[in-house]
Structures are given as structure tokens and as C-alpha cells.
Amino acid sequence: MTDFELCADSLDGLSVGDALGAQFFVPGTTFSTLLDGTAPPGSWPWTDDTEMACTLAAHLRPHGVVDQDRLAQAFAEHFEPYRGYGGGAVVVLRRIRNGEPWRDVAREAFDGQGSMGNGAAMRVAPLGALHAGDPRTAALEAMRSAEVTHAHAEGILGAVAVAVAAAEAGWARRVRNPPSPAELLDAVLGYLIDGRVRDGVRQARRLLGVSAAEAAYELGNGAQVLAQDTVPFALWVAATRLDDYPGAIRVCIEAGGDVDTMAAIVGGIVAAYTGRAAIPPEWLSQREPLAVMV
Ligand code: R7I
Ligand code: MG
Ligand code: MG
């Protein structure tokens, strides 16, 4: 199994999570249909989460490492506004497309704070899987991939946390030795500086014994679309269900909130461990085909 196979499996897990999760914003659809074992019918379009993850994975295929100028350009070039991007992200990507330097544009978002949205975390699991067994490189590369759109430290740390988890998951698959939930979260905490994302992941570690509903209540379900209220619960789900792709996605859907993004992050990490074979085939075939092949 090559690094790119891990990356591609993670991208499948991410995009199926995103596309299925997004179905639960469709009026009239309830998650009880999924709980009954029947997923929503028809084709499931993916959203900005998958669009950016595809662009990032396609960028990494020839380059191997992040080239920030080219990556910013590629995000802007492949930007389809109807995919459900965050308000700040729309402005950032339009300005980059108009030729403004990404560093200035990303810094100027949200009155000069930079974005702490969950958008850098939502796209990064395949990058982490590419660096399976090398979490330090995964963390550094995640930071570089985040900076081109998210200048706020929390937005960047959300991406670092997800990438390290995916690097650990990919390694666990390779050596056939899954980490315990506590080991996975401890590995992530080793790469996070102090802040709200770190506090949330520490709390997720303390909540490993509770029900998913309680964990979502305590950690947040992404309803604010911020890294800090998305990444801690996503890591809690991935850590506790690393060998159960459909079960992990179901938990994300039941929790509500930013379902597409929660399921994209969780799906990207879990599929780095399970491989695409663990994704129900009908879910893969109902997901809109990917824009790129990795
Ligand atoms: O982070 P981003 O790409 O959003 C990703 C989310 C995912 O759920 C996608 O599925 C899509 O729905 O959007 O986009 P941003 O616009 O940078 O951040 C998302 C939101 O977080 C913003 O629209 C703001 O509401 C909020 N936000 C902030 N609010 C106050 N101060 C982000 N940063 C800040 C901030 O610094
Ligand atoms: Mg989305
Ligand atoms: Mg979302």
C-alpha cells in the first residue's frame, strides 16, 4: 500500500462523509431514514469540503509537499461558489483569484484576525494520511496548507490536529495495530500549542467513556462552523470508532450541527485506517463522482 493509496482512501472517506452529511440539510430528510438502514435516495452532491480536499490532494500528487503560492492559486481556480463555502472563504478565494497575494488576503479576513473557521481542518485528512507514520511532517504540512486561507491560530491548529490524527490512522493500518482512543488523542495533543482547539481535544480525551450524545453536547457539533467547536468532537468520534466507517458517520449525522464537515473530517481519518473497502459500496456510488482522481 503506497502513501498515495492511503491518501486516496482518505479522500473517499472524506467525500462520502461530506456528501452524505450534506443530505441532512435537505428539507424533509431526517436521519431516521439512515438509522433505518436506508440512506437518502439519488445522487449526493459533495460540497466545498470535498472540492478543497480534491484540490489539495491533486496538488500533492505531483509536488509531494505544499507549495503555498500554487496551492492558493489552485483553491481559487477550482472554487465553485455554489458548493456552500463559508462567507469569509468566498471573499478570500475571490480576492486570490483577482490576483491579490494570499498572505495579505488571509490575514485581512474577519477584521484582521484571520479565519478560525473549520475550513482548513475539513480538507486536510488526506494530507495527513499521505504522511502516515510521520506525524511531525503531517503537522507542518497541515499548517502550511491551512495558512493560505486561514490566518487565525485556531483555524490552523484545527488542521494540524486532523492531519496528525490521519497520519496516525494511516500508520495504524500499515502496521495493523490500531491505537486506543486515548493513544490517538494523546498523539494529537503532542502537536497542539495552547488554545481553544487544544482545550477541546483535552476535554475530548476526558470524555472518552461517555455517550456520543453527551460528547457532542459538551464538545460542540460544529454549529458555529469554527475549528474549536468542530475538531474536538470529530476527533472523539474518529478515536472511538476507528474501525467502523458507517458507524462513525452515523454518529456525526445524529449529532446534527455542521454535519457535512463533521462527517468529512471523521470519514477522512477513519478511512485512512479502514481503507475504502469499509465504505458501503452504495454510499460510494451515490456520492457525486470526484472532480479529480488521485
Ligand atoms: O472556514 P471556512 O472555509 O468554513 C468552512 C465551513 C464548513 O462547514 C463548510 O462545509 C462550509 O459550510 O463552511 O470559511 P470561513 O468563512 O473562513 O469561516 C466559517 C465561518 O466561521 C465564518 O463564516 C464565520 O461565521 C465564522 N468565523 C469567524 N467569526 C468571527 N471571527 C471564522 N473566523 C471568524 C472570526 O475570526
Ligand atoms: Mg461544506
Ligand atoms: Mg460544513
Coordinates of C-alpha atoms and ligand atoms in Angstrom, one line a residue:
M1 CA 0.0 0.0 0.0
T2 CA 1.6 3.3 -1.1
D3 CA 1.2 6.6 0.6
F4 CA -1.0 7.8 -2.2
E5 CA -3.3 4.9 -1.8
L6 CA -3.8 5.9 1.8
C7 CA -4.3 9.5 0.7
A8 CA -6.9 8.4 -1.9
D9 CA -8.7 6.2 0.6
S10 CA -8.9 9.1 3.0
L11 CA -10.3 11.3 0.2
D12 CA -13.0 8.8 -0.5
G13 CA -13.9 8.6 3.2
L14 CA -13.9 12.4 3.4
S15 CA -16.0 13.0 0.3
V16 CA -18.6 10.3 1.1
G17 CA -18.9 11.8 4.6
D18 CA -19.3 15.3 3.2
A19 CA -21.8 14.3 0.5
L20 CA -23.9 12.1 2.8
G21 CA -23.7 14.6 5.7
A22 CA -24.9 17.4 3.4
Q23 CA -28.0 15.4 2.6
F24 CA -29.2 16.1 6.1
F25 CA -29.6 19.8 5.3
V26 CA -32.2 18.9 2.7
P27 CA -35.6 19.9 4.0
G28 CA -37.8 16.8 4.6
T29 CA -34.9 14.5 5.1
T30 CA -34.4 13.1 8.6
F31 CA -31.6 11.0 9.9
S32 CA -34.2 8.4 10.9
T33 CA -34.0 7.2 7.3
L34 CA -30.4 6.4 7.7
L35 CA -30.9 4.9 11.1
D36 CA -33.5 2.5 9.5
G37 CA -30.6 1.4 7.2
T38 CA -31.8 3.3 4.2
A39 CA -29.7 6.2 3.1
P40 CA -31.3 9.2 1.2
P41 CA -32.0 8.2 -2.4
G42 CA -30.5 9.7 -5.5
S43 CA -27.1 11.3 -6.1
W44 CA -25.4 13.1 -3.2
P45 CA -23.5 16.3 -4.4
W46 CA -20.4 17.0 -2.4
T47 CA -19.7 20.4 -1.0
D48 CA -16.8 22.8 -0.5
D49 CA -15.1 20.4 1.9
T50 CA -14.6 17.9 -0.9
E51 CA -13.8 20.5 -3.5
M52 CA -10.9 21.8 -1.4
A53 CA -9.8 18.3 -0.4
C54 CA -9.6 17.3 -4.1
T55 CA -7.7 20.4 -5.0
L56 CA -5.2 19.8 -2.1
A57 CA -4.8 16.1 -2.9
A58 CA -4.3 16.8 -6.6
H59 CA -1.7 19.5 -5.7
L60 CA 0.2 17.0 -3.5
R61 CA 0.2 14.2 -6.2
P62 CA 3.0 15.8 -8.3
H63 CA 4.6 18.1 -5.7
G64 CA 4.6 15.8 -2.6
V65 CA 4.7 18.8 -0.4
V66 CA 2.7 22.0 -0.2
D67 CA 3.8 24.9 -2.4
Q68 CA 1.7 27.7 -0.8
D69 CA 1.6 30.0 -3.8
R70 CA 0.5 27.3 -6.1
L71 CA -2.0 25.8 -3.6
A72 CA -3.7 29.2 -3.1
Q73 CA -3.9 29.6 -6.8
A74 CA -5.4 26.1 -7.2
F75 CA -8.0 26.7 -4.5
A76 CA -9.0 29.9 -6.2
E77 CA -9.1 28.4 -9.7
H78 CA -11.3 25.4 -8.7
F79 CA -13.6 27.5 -6.5
E80 CA -17.3 26.9 -7.4
P81 CA -19.3 29.4 -5.3
Y82 CA -22.4 27.2 -5.2
R83 CA -20.7 24.5 -3.2
G84 CA -21.6 26.0 0.2
Y85 CA -18.4 27.9 1.1
G86 CA -18.2 29.9 4.3
G87 CA -18.8 33.7 3.9
G88 CA -15.2 34.6 4.7
A89 CA -13.8 31.9 2.4
V90 CA -15.8 33.3 -0.5
V91 CA -14.2 36.6 -0.1
V92 CA -10.7 35.2 0.4
L93 CA -10.9 32.9 -2.7
R94 CA -12.4 35.7 -4.9
R95 CA -9.6 38.1 -3.9
I96 CA -6.9 35.5 -4.6
R97 CA -8.5 34.8 -8.0
N98 CA -8.3 38.5 -8.7
G99 CA -4.5 38.4 -8.2
E100 CA -4.1 39.6 -4.6
P101 CA -1.4 37.9 -2.5
W102 CA -2.9 35.1 -0.4
R103 CA -0.9 36.1 2.7
D104 CA -2.5 39.6 2.8
V105 CA -6.0 38.3 1.9
A106 CA -6.0 35.6 4.6
R107 CA -4.7 38.0 7.3
E108 CA -7.3 40.6 6.5
A109 CA -10.3 38.3 7.0
F110 CA -12.5 38.9 10.0
D111 CA -11.2 42.4 10.8
G112 CA -7.6 41.4 10.6
Q113 CA -7.9 38.3 12.9
G114 CA -7.9 35.8 10.1
S115 CA -10.4 33.0 9.9
M116 CA -10.8 30.5 12.7
G117 CA -13.5 28.6 10.6
N118 CA -13.2 24.8 10.3
G119 CA -12.4 25.1 6.6
A120 CA -8.7 24.3 6.9
A121 CA -9.5 21.2 9.0
M122 CA -12.3 20.0 6.8
R123 CA -9.9 19.4 3.8
V124 CA -6.7 18.1 5.4
A125 CA -7.2 14.4 6.4
P126 CA -5.8 13.1 3.0
L127 CA -2.7 15.2 3.5
G128 CA -2.2 13.6 6.9
A129 CA -2.7 10.1 5.5
L130 CA 0.0 10.9 2.9
H131 CA 2.4 11.3 5.8
A132 CA 1.4 8.1 7.6
G133 CA 3.9 7.4 10.3
D134 CA 5.4 10.9 10.1
P135 CA 3.1 13.0 12.2
R136 CA 5.7 15.8 12.5
T137 CA 5.7 16.3 8.8
A138 CA 1.9 15.9 8.7
A139 CA 1.6 18.7 11.3
L140 CA 4.0 21.1 9.5
E141 CA 2.4 20.4 6.1
A142 CA -1.1 20.9 7.5
M143 CA 0.0 24.2 8.9
R144 CA 1.3 25.3 5.5
S145 CA -1.9 24.1 3.7
A146 CA -4.1 26.0 6.2
E147 CA -2.3 29.3 6.1
V148 CA -3.2 30.1 2.6
T149 CA -6.8 30.7 3.6
H150 CA -6.9 30.6 7.5
A151 CA -4.5 33.0 9.3
H152 CA -6.0 32.6 12.8
A153 CA -4.0 30.2 15.0
E154 CA -7.2 28.3 15.9
G155 CA -8.1 27.7 12.3
I156 CA -4.6 26.4 11.6
L157 CA -4.4 24.2 14.8
G158 CA -7.7 22.6 13.8
A159 CA -6.0 21.5 10.6
V160 CA -2.9 20.3 12.4
A161 CA -5.0 18.2 14.8
V162 CA -6.9 16.5 12.0
A163 CA -3.7 15.8 9.9
V164 CA -1.9 14.2 12.8
A165 CA -4.9 12.0 13.6
A166 CA -5.0 10.9 9.9
A167 CA -1.2 10.3 9.9
E168 CA -1.6 8.1 13.0
A169 CA -4.6 6.3 11.4
G170 CA -2.7 5.6 8.2
W171 CA 0.3 4.2 10.1
A172 CA -2.0 2.0 12.3
R173 CA -3.4 0.5 9.1
R174 CA 0.1 -0.2 7.7
V175 CA 1.3 -1.9 10.9
R176 CA -2.1 -3.5 11.6
N177 CA -2.1 -2.1 15.1
P178 CA -4.8 0.4 15.9
P179 CA -4.2 2.9 18.7
S180 CA -6.6 3.1 21.7
P181 CA -8.8 6.2 21.6
A182 CA -6.6 7.7 24.4
E183 CA -3.4 7.0 22.5
L184 CA -4.8 8.6 19.3
L185 CA -5.8 11.8 21.2
D186 CA -2.5 11.9 23.1
A187 CA -0.6 11.7 19.8
V188 CA -2.6 14.7 18.5
L189 CA -2.2 16.7 21.7
G190 CA 1.6 16.4 21.3
Y191 CA 1.4 18.7 18.3
L192 CA -1.0 21.4 19.6
I193 CA 0.0 24.6 21.3
D194 CA -2.3 26.1 23.9
G195 CA -5.6 27.5 22.8
R196 CA -9.2 26.6 22.3
V197 CA -8.6 23.7 19.9
R198 CA -6.2 22.1 22.4
D199 CA -8.5 22.7 25.3
G200 CA -11.3 21.0 23.3
V201 CA -9.1 18.0 22.4
R202 CA -8.1 17.6 26.1
Q203 CA -11.7 17.7 27.1
A204 CA -12.5 15.0 24.4
R205 CA -9.8 12.8 26.0
R206 CA -11.5 13.2 29.4
L207 CA -14.9 12.3 27.8
L208 CA -13.8 9.0 26.2
G209 CA -16.2 7.0 28.4
V210 CA -19.4 9.0 27.8
S211 CA -22.2 8.5 25.2
A212 CA -21.8 10.2 21.8
A213 CA -24.8 12.5 22.6
E214 CA -23.1 13.7 25.7
A215 CA -19.7 14.2 24.0
A216 CA -21.4 16.2 21.2
Y217 CA -23.2 18.3 23.8
E218 CA -20.0 19.0 25.8
L219 CA -17.6 19.5 22.8
G220 CA -19.9 21.1 20.3
N221 CA -21.2 19.7 17.0
G222 CA -19.8 22.4 14.7
A223 CA -22.9 24.6 14.7
Q224 CA -20.7 27.7 14.9
V225 CA -18.6 26.4 11.9
L226 CA -15.4 27.1 13.9
A227 CA -12.3 24.9 14.3
Q228 CA -12.8 24.8 18.1
D229 CA -16.4 23.6 18.1
T230 CA -15.8 21.1 15.3
V231 CA -12.4 19.4 15.6
P232 CA -12.7 18.1 19.3
F233 CA -15.9 16.1 18.7
A234 CA -14.7 15.0 15.3
L235 CA -11.6 13.5 16.9
W236 CA -13.7 12.0 19.7
V237 CA -15.8 10.1 17.1
A238 CA -12.8 9.1 15.0
A239 CA -10.8 7.8 18.0
T240 CA -13.8 5.8 19.4
R241 CA -14.9 4.3 16.0
L242 CA -11.6 4.0 14.1
D243 CA -12.6 0.6 12.7
D244 CA -16.3 1.4 11.9
Y245 CA -16.7 3.8 9.0
P246 CA -20.5 3.6 8.7
G247 CA -20.9 3.7 12.5
A248 CA -18.7 6.8 12.8
I249 CA -20.6 8.6 10.0
R250 CA -23.9 7.8 11.7
V251 CA -22.8 9.3 14.9
C252 CA -21.9 12.6 13.1
I253 CA -25.3 12.7 11.5
E254 CA -27.2 12.0 14.7
A255 CA -25.2 14.8 16.4
G256 CA -26.5 17.4 13.9
G257 CA -24.7 20.8 13.6
D258 CA -22.2 21.1 10.8
V259 CA -22.9 17.6 9.6
D260 CA -21.1 17.7 6.2
T261 CA -17.9 18.9 7.8
M262 CA -18.0 16.7 10.9
A263 CA -18.6 13.7 8.7
A264 CA -15.9 14.8 6.2
I265 CA -13.2 15.1 8.9
V266 CA -14.3 11.9 10.6
G267 CA -14.6 10.0 7.3
G268 CA -11.2 11.2 6.2
I269 CA -9.5 10.0 9.3
V270 CA -11.4 6.7 9.7
A271 CA -10.9 5.7 6.0
A272 CA -7.2 6.2 6.4
Y273 CA -7.3 3.3 8.8
T274 CA -10.0 1.1 7.3
G275 CA -9.4 1.7 3.6
R276 CA -12.2 2.3 1.1
A277 CA -13.4 -1.3 1.4
A278 CA -15.1 -0.3 4.7
I279 CA -17.3 2.4 3.0
P280 CA -20.6 0.9 2.0
P281 CA -20.5 0.5 -1.8
E282 CA -23.9 2.1 -2.3
W283 CA -22.6 5.2 -0.4
L284 CA -19.7 5.4 -2.7
S285 CA -21.8 5.1 -5.8
Q286 CA -24.3 7.7 -4.6
R287 CA -21.6 10.3 -3.9
E288 CA -21.2 12.6 -6.9
P289 CA -18.1 11.5 -8.7
L290 CA -14.9 13.3 -7.6
A291 CA -13.5 16.2 -9.6
V292 CA -10.0 14.7 -9.6
M293 CA -8.5 11.3 -9.4
V294 CA -5.6 10.8 -7.0
Ligands
R7I1 O1 -13.6 28.1 7.4 P1 -14.4 28.1 6.2 O2 -13.9 27.6 5.0 O3 -15.8 27.4 6.5 C1 -16.0 26.1 6.3 C2 -17.4 25.7 6.6 C3 -17.7 24.3 6.5 O4 -18.8 23.9 7.4 C4 -18.1 24.1 5.1 O5 -19.0 23.0 4.9 C5 -18.9 25.4 4.8 O6 -20.2 25.4 5.2 O7 -18.2 26.4 5.7 O8 -15.0 29.6 5.9 P2 -14.9 30.9 6.8 O9 -15.9 31.8 6.2 O10 -13.5 31.4 6.8 O11 -15.3 30.5 8.3 C6 -16.6 30.0 8.5 C7 -17.4 30.8 9.5 O12 -16.8 30.9 10.7 C8 -17.5 32.3 9.0 O13 -18.5 32.5 8.0 C9 -17.8 33.0 10.3 O14 -19.2 32.8 10.7 C10 -17.0 32.1 11.3 N1 -15.7 32.8 11.6 C11 -15.5 33.8 12.5 N2 -16.3 34.5 13.1 C12 -15.8 35.5 13.9 N3 -14.5 35.8 14.0 C13 -14.5 32.4 11.2 N4 -13.5 33.1 11.7 C14 -14.1 34.0 12.5 C15 -13.5 35.1 13.3 O15 -12.3 35.3 13.4
MG2 MG -19.4 22.0 3.2
MG3 MG -19.9 22.3 6.7

